[in-house]
Amino acid sequence: GLLVGVIGLIAWALWPAPSYTAVPVAAPISKKVEAFVMPDEKAAFAQYAGSKSCQECHAAEFEKWQSSHHGLAERAPRDDLDLAGFQPAQSFTHGSQTTEAAKKDGRYEITALGFDHKREVYPVERVIGHDPLRQFLVAGPRGALHAMEACFDPKLREWFNVYGNEDRQPGEWGHWTGRGMIWNQMCASCHNTRVRKNYDLESDTYQTRMAEMTVSCESCHGPMKPHDDWQRQHRGSSEKDPTLVEWSRDQHIDNCAGCHARRGEITGDFVPGDSFWDHYLLTITDGSDIYHADGQIRDENYEFASFLSSRMYHAGVRCMDCHDMHSMKTILPGNQLCMRCHTAGGFPNAPVILPEMHSFHQPTSTGNECINCHMPQTTYMQRHPRHDHGFTIPDPLLTQQFNIPNAC
């Protein structure tokens, strides 16, 4: 026993000291977690003033928003935007089918193979998207709207099938008449403001409602009727508006993330200022083929998850550092946008870069554009090239080993 004790003391004395830094254990959360309760629809919608109410005081911002992809995310058909696709009447063949578009008696119509395998005329109820393509919503059964596969390219002024040559047929989940193309569940919440899907399981019906059609001012700023009322009651006052709340930079990006991410919905009622993580389940890189192995977008994954994993995000960069909040366009053209940070005196800790020396391409070539190497594009919906927001570095070895695309 004594020998064992001596050996134990010697082992204890000679045991190497830990070479790691202990991670502090987080204190248990004392705040009571309560189950989410969906606010009353009528009371919630009553807090919205509508985008028109913003125009009087915020004319410049309203003007930029009105013609933006947000301002035109969903709308009724308009002659100034849609007539070129319907008059004169046009038709196009895709797979084994032919679809026609025309305006008759003041009504926009699309004739296509549809419900019950019948070729019928479908009046266009709404248009979603703006550039580079527009989709058209038509009424389906049980309160549903369906996004048709027939799309119009406003630049080339031509019709095309959003599924290319797949030749989907009625009865398939992914055909425009199927469950996969029901606007109420697939499109509505990101093309409109504060959407309530109002699906009833027993009757398999929708009674979808919204605070305002399209991605309005209040889609991003939150319900602003209290602000609008206070301002109208205190015109010319020097008092501080008590209805305004100052958000953090992370709250701003959470407002963008809900619609610029591939995610599942948890509550179905995100309100600007809330945490993204309280309302959504983010799809991230895993063992599936949804993303490429290095995190680049492969399937239709949008921007947020890649951006969240990027060095830019972890250095403190946020959406509005590059994008104008109201037009949604980049705030500077081309390499100027990147060089505002990657130059002497730019963003803290951002490496200083001289584009020509960095890229080894001619100054005026597309190869010298930062985004063409670090934000490669993938085309979705046949006509929509989208930039990866992971700000990755082209790596031929990853391409060789894992078939990951690279800009080179």
Tab-separated table of N, CA and C in Angstrom, residues 260-335:
chain	number	residue	atom	x	y	z
A	260	HIS	N	-33.257	35.941	-47.264
A	260	HIS	CA	-32.054	35.707	-48.063
A	260	HIS	C	-31.292	34.500	-47.520
A	261	ALA	N	-32.053	33.515	-47.064
A	261	ALA	CA	-31.474	32.277	-46.551
A	261	ALA	C	-32.351	31.109	-46.957
A	262	ARG	N	-31.720	29.968	-47.114
A	262	ARG	CA	-32.488	28.725	-47.228
A	262	ARG	C	-32.741	28.272	-45.807
A	263	ARG	N	-33.990	28.241	-45.415
A	263	ARG	CA	-34.315	27.974	-44.016
A	263	ARG	C	-35.708	27.393	-43.882
A	264	GLY	N	-35.962	26.778	-42.746
A	264	GLY	CA	-37.306	26.355	-42.411
A	264	GLY	C	-37.902	27.349	-41.434
A	265	GLU	N	-39.210	27.472	-41.461
A	265	GLU	CA	-39.878	28.399	-40.545
A	265	GLU	C	-40.278	27.676	-39.264
A	266	ILE	N	-40.084	28.359	-38.145
A	266	ILE	CA	-40.479	27.801	-36.847
A	266	ILE	C	-41.789	28.419	-36.381
A	267	THR	N	-41.855	29.758	-36.404
A	267	THR	CA	-43.041	30.445	-35.881
A	267	THR	C	-43.972	30.960	-36.974
A	268	GLY	N	-43.420	31.322	-38.137
A	268	GLY	CA	-44.230	31.910	-39.181
A	268	GLY	C	-44.621	33.340	-38.921
A	269	ASP	N	-43.912	34.028	-38.017
A	269	ASP	CA	-44.291	35.422	-37.724
A	269	ASP	C	-43.088	36.240	-37.280
A	270	PHE	N	-42.033	36.256	-38.094
A	270	PHE	CA	-40.874	37.108	-37.799
A	270	PHE	C	-41.271	38.574	-37.939
A	271	VAL	N	-40.798	39.391	-37.000
A	271	VAL	CA	-41.001	40.841	-37.045
A	271	VAL	C	-39.628	41.498	-36.983
A	272	PRO	N	-39.335	42.487	-37.856
A	272	PRO	CA	-38.029	43.147	-37.819
A	272	PRO	C	-37.647	43.580	-36.402
A	273	GLY	N	-36.402	43.297	-36.063
A	273	GLY	CA	-35.920	43.549	-34.710
A	273	GLY	C	-35.801	42.274	-33.904
A	274	ASP	N	-36.546	41.228	-34.306
A	274	ASP	CA	-36.452	39.927	-33.642
A	274	ASP	C	-35.158	39.225	-34.046
A	275	SER	N	-34.811	38.184	-33.316
A	275	SER	CA	-33.667	37.357	-33.674
A	275	SER	C	-34.069	36.354	-34.755
A	276	PHE	N	-33.260	36.273	-35.796
A	276	PHE	CA	-33.472	35.275	-36.845
A	276	PHE	C	-33.610	33.886	-36.237
A	277	TRP	N	-32.797	33.593	-35.232
A	277	TRP	CA	-32.697	32.242	-34.685
A	277	TRP	C	-33.913	31.850	-33.852
A	278	ASP	N	-34.745	32.818	-33.473
A	278	ASP	CA	-35.977	32.501	-32.760
A	278	ASP	C	-37.100	32.095	-33.703
A	279	HIS	N	-36.910	32.328	-34.996
A	279	HIS	CA	-38.003	32.125	-35.942
A	279	HIS	C	-37.684	31.157	-37.080
A	280	TYR	N	-36.390	30.867	-37.279
A	280	TYR	CA	-36.015	30.069	-38.452
A	280	TYR	C	-34.995	28.988	-38.094
A	281	LEU	N	-34.956	27.971	-38.933
A	281	LEU	CA	-33.951	26.906	-38.831
A	281	LEU	C	-33.115	26.959	-40.094
A	282	LEU	N	-31.856	27.391	-39.975
A	282	LEU	CA	-30.993	27.627	-41.134
A	282	LEU	C	-30.450	26.322	-41.706
A	283	THR	N	-30.491	26.204	-43.032
A	283	THR	CA	-29.860	25.081	-43.726
A	283	THR	C	-28.390	25.409	-43.948
A	284	ILE	N	-27.501	24.574	-43.448
A	284	ILE	CA	-26.065	24.848	-43.524
A	284	ILE	C	-25.344	23.723	-44.274
A	285	THR	N	-24.056	23.916	-44.497
A	285	THR	CA	-23.237	22.907	-45.167
A	285	THR	C	-23.194	21.633	-44.328
A	286	ASP	N	-23.482	20.507	-44.957
A	286	ASP	CA	-23.431	19.222	-44.250
A	286	ASP	C	-22.967	18.147	-45.232
A	287	GLY	N	-23.229	16.910	-44.938
A	287	GLY	CA	-22.771	15.826	-45.797
A	287	GLY	C	-23.574	15.655	-47.070
A	288	SER	N	-24.655	16.400	-47.220
A	288	SER	CA	-25.469	16.297	-48.427
A	288	SER	C	-24.856	17.136	-49.546
A	289	ASP	N	-25.537	17.185	-50.689
A	289	ASP	CA	-25.017	17.972	-51.802
A	289	ASP	C	-25.740	19.312	-51.947
A	290	ILE	N	-26.374	19.770	-50.877
A	290	ILE	CA	-27.061	21.064	-50.928
A	290	ILE	C	-26.048	22.184	-51.161
A	291	TYR	N	-24.916	22.106	-50.463
A	291	TYR	CA	-23.790	23.015	-50.679
A	291	TYR	C	-22.614	22.214	-51.221
A	292	HIS	N	-21.682	22.898	-51.857
A	292	HIS	CA	-20.400	22.270	-52.156
A	292	HIS	C	-19.652	22.058	-50.841
A	293	ALA	N	-18.672	21.178	-50.851
A	293	ALA	CA	-17.993	20.778	-49.614
A	293	ALA	C	-17.293	21.935	-48.910
A	294	ASP	N	-16.926	22.999	-49.656
A	294	ASP	CA	-16.267	24.133	-49.024
A	294	ASP	C	-17.258	25.222	-48.598
A	295	GLY	N	-18.562	24.933	-48.736
A	295	GLY	CA	-19.572	25.895	-48.313
A	295	GLY	C	-20.117	26.766	-49.418
A	296	GLN	N	-19.585	26.669	-50.640
A	296	GLN	CA	-20.139	27.442	-51.745
A	296	GLN	C	-21.559	26.966	-52.047
A	297	ILE	N	-22.391	27.911	-52.498
A	297	ILE	CA	-23.761	27.545	-52.835
A	297	ILE	C	-23.778	26.596	-54.026
A	298	ARG	N	-24.623	25.605	-53.956
A	298	ARG	CA	-24.807	24.666	-55.069
A	298	ARG	C	-26.283	24.629	-55.445
A	299	ASP	N	-27.100	24.204	-54.501
A	299	ASP	CA	-28.539	24.264	-54.706
A	299	ASP	C	-28.995	25.718	-54.494
A	300	GLU	N	-30.277	25.961	-54.536
A	300	GLU	CA	-30.763	27.348	-54.389
A	300	GLU	C	-30.736	27.726	-52.905
A	301	ASN	N	-29.592	28.216	-52.455
A	301	ASN	CA	-29.351	28.443	-51.028
A	301	ASN	C	-29.364	29.910	-50.614
A	302	TYR	N	-29.455	30.800	-51.574
A	302	TYR	CA	-29.457	32.240	-51.291
A	302	TYR	C	-28.116	32.661	-50.659
A	303	GLU	N	-28.111	33.733	-49.855
A	303	GLU	CA	-26.831	34.346	-49.474
A	303	GLU	C	-26.405	34.155	-48.017
A	304	PHE	N	-27.346	34.060	-47.101
A	304	PHE	CA	-27.019	34.253	-45.680
A	304	PHE	C	-26.065	33.209	-45.107
A	305	ALA	N	-26.307	31.926	-45.353
A	305	ALA	CA	-25.476	30.890	-44.733
A	305	ALA	C	-24.025	31.000	-45.190
A	306	SER	N	-23.820	31.252	-46.489
A	306	SER	CA	-22.451	31.410	-46.975
A	306	SER	C	-21.795	32.641	-46.360
A	307	PHE	N	-22.552	33.729	-46.294
A	307	PHE	CA	-22.010	34.959	-45.715
A	307	PHE	C	-21.687	34.768	-44.234
A	308	LEU	N	-22.538	34.051	-43.529
A	308	LEU	CA	-22.337	33.806	-42.100
A	308	LEU	C	-21.039	33.045	-41.843
A	309	SER	N	-20.640	32.214	-42.805
A	309	SER	CA	-19.422	31.414	-42.637
A	309	SER	C	-18.182	32.110	-43.188
A	310	SER	N	-18.344	33.316	-43.724
A	310	SER	CA	-17.235	33.987	-44.394
A	310	SER	C	-16.331	34.753	-43.424
A	311	ARG	N	-15.116	35.031	-43.882
A	311	ARG	CA	-14.210	35.869	-43.106
A	311	ARG	C	-14.747	37.290	-43.001
A	312	MET	N	-15.453	37.734	-44.014
A	312	MET	CA	-16.025	39.081	-43.996
A	312	MET	C	-16.970	39.251	-42.816
A	313	TYR	N	-17.884	38.295	-42.683
A	313	TYR	CA	-18.848	38.375	-41.579
A	313	TYR	C	-18.127	38.377	-40.228
A	314	HIS	N	-17.144	37.499	-40.094
A	314	HIS	CA	-16.461	37.379	-38.801
A	314	HIS	C	-15.517	38.542	-38.535
A	315	ALA	N	-15.245	39.340	-39.576
A	315	ALA	CA	-14.459	40.563	-39.377
A	315	ALA	C	-15.351	41.750	-39.031
A	316	GLY	N	-16.673	41.538	-39.061
A	316	GLY	CA	-17.589	42.605	-38.687
A	316	GLY	C	-18.349	43.238	-39.830
A	317	VAL	N	-18.132	42.761	-41.061
A	317	VAL	CA	-18.845	43.312	-42.215
A	317	VAL	C	-20.304	42.860	-42.161
A	318	ARG	N	-21.208	43.762	-42.518
A	318	ARG	CA	-22.629	43.451	-42.542
A	318	ARG	C	-23.244	43.899	-43.867
A	319	CYS	N	-24.464	43.492	-44.148
A	319	CYS	CA	-25.095	43.700	-45.461
A	319	CYS	C	-25.019	45.157	-45.918
A	320	MET	N	-25.355	46.084	-45.020
A	320	MET	CA	-25.460	47.487	-45.410
A	320	MET	C	-24.109	48.165	-45.596
A	321	ASP	N	-23.029	47.458	-45.327
A	321	ASP	CA	-21.703	48.002	-45.655
A	321	ASP	C	-21.474	47.983	-47.163
A	322	CYS	N	-22.228	47.144	-47.877
A	322	CYS	CA	-22.069	47.031	-49.328
A	322	CYS	C	-23.330	47.417	-50.097
A	323	HIS	N	-24.497	47.239	-49.482
A	323	HIS	CA	-25.761	47.452	-50.181
A	323	HIS	C	-26.495	48.678	-49.638
A	324	ASP	N	-27.048	49.462	-50.552
A	324	ASP	CA	-27.909	50.566	-50.159
A	324	ASP	C	-29.213	49.993	-49.605
A	325	MET	N	-29.645	50.498	-48.465
A	325	MET	CA	-30.785	49.920	-47.764
A	325	MET	C	-32.092	50.042	-48.554
A	326	HIS	N	-32.176	51.043	-49.438
A	326	HIS	CA	-33.465	51.292	-50.095
A	326	HIS	C	-33.497	50.872	-51.563
A	327	SER	N	-32.396	51.057	-52.276
A	327	SER	CA	-32.354	50.588	-53.664
A	327	SER	C	-31.891	49.144	-53.744
A	328	MET	N	-31.182	48.676	-52.713
A	328	MET	CA	-30.577	47.359	-52.609
A	328	MET	C	-29.423	47.150	-53.583
A	329	LYS	N	-29.064	48.192	-54.323
A	329	LYS	CA	-27.907	48.097	-55.203
A	329	LYS	C	-26.640	48.298	-54.385
A	330	THR	N	-25.496	47.877	-54.942
A	330	THR	CA	-24.239	48.114	-54.229
A	330	THR	C	-23.965	49.609	-54.190
A	331	ILE	N	-23.326	50.067	-53.118
A	331	ILE	CA	-23.163	51.505	-52.909
A	331	ILE	C	-22.045	52.105	-53.756
A	332	LEU	N	-21.187	51.260	-54.328
A	332	LEU	CA	-20.143	51.705	-55.253
A	332	LEU	C	-20.003	50.660	-56.362
A	333	PRO	N	-19.566	51.063	-57.552
A	333	PRO	CA	-19.450	50.105	-58.655
A	333	PRO	C	-18.142	49.321	-58.630
A	334	GLY	N	-18.188	48.096	-59.150
A	334	GLY	CA	-16.983	47.305	-59.392
A	334	GLY	C	-16.052	47.185	-58.208
A	335	ASN	N	-14.744	47.247	-58.509
A	335	ASN	CA	-13.730	47.094	-57.469
A	335	ASN	C	-13.717	48.240	-56.465
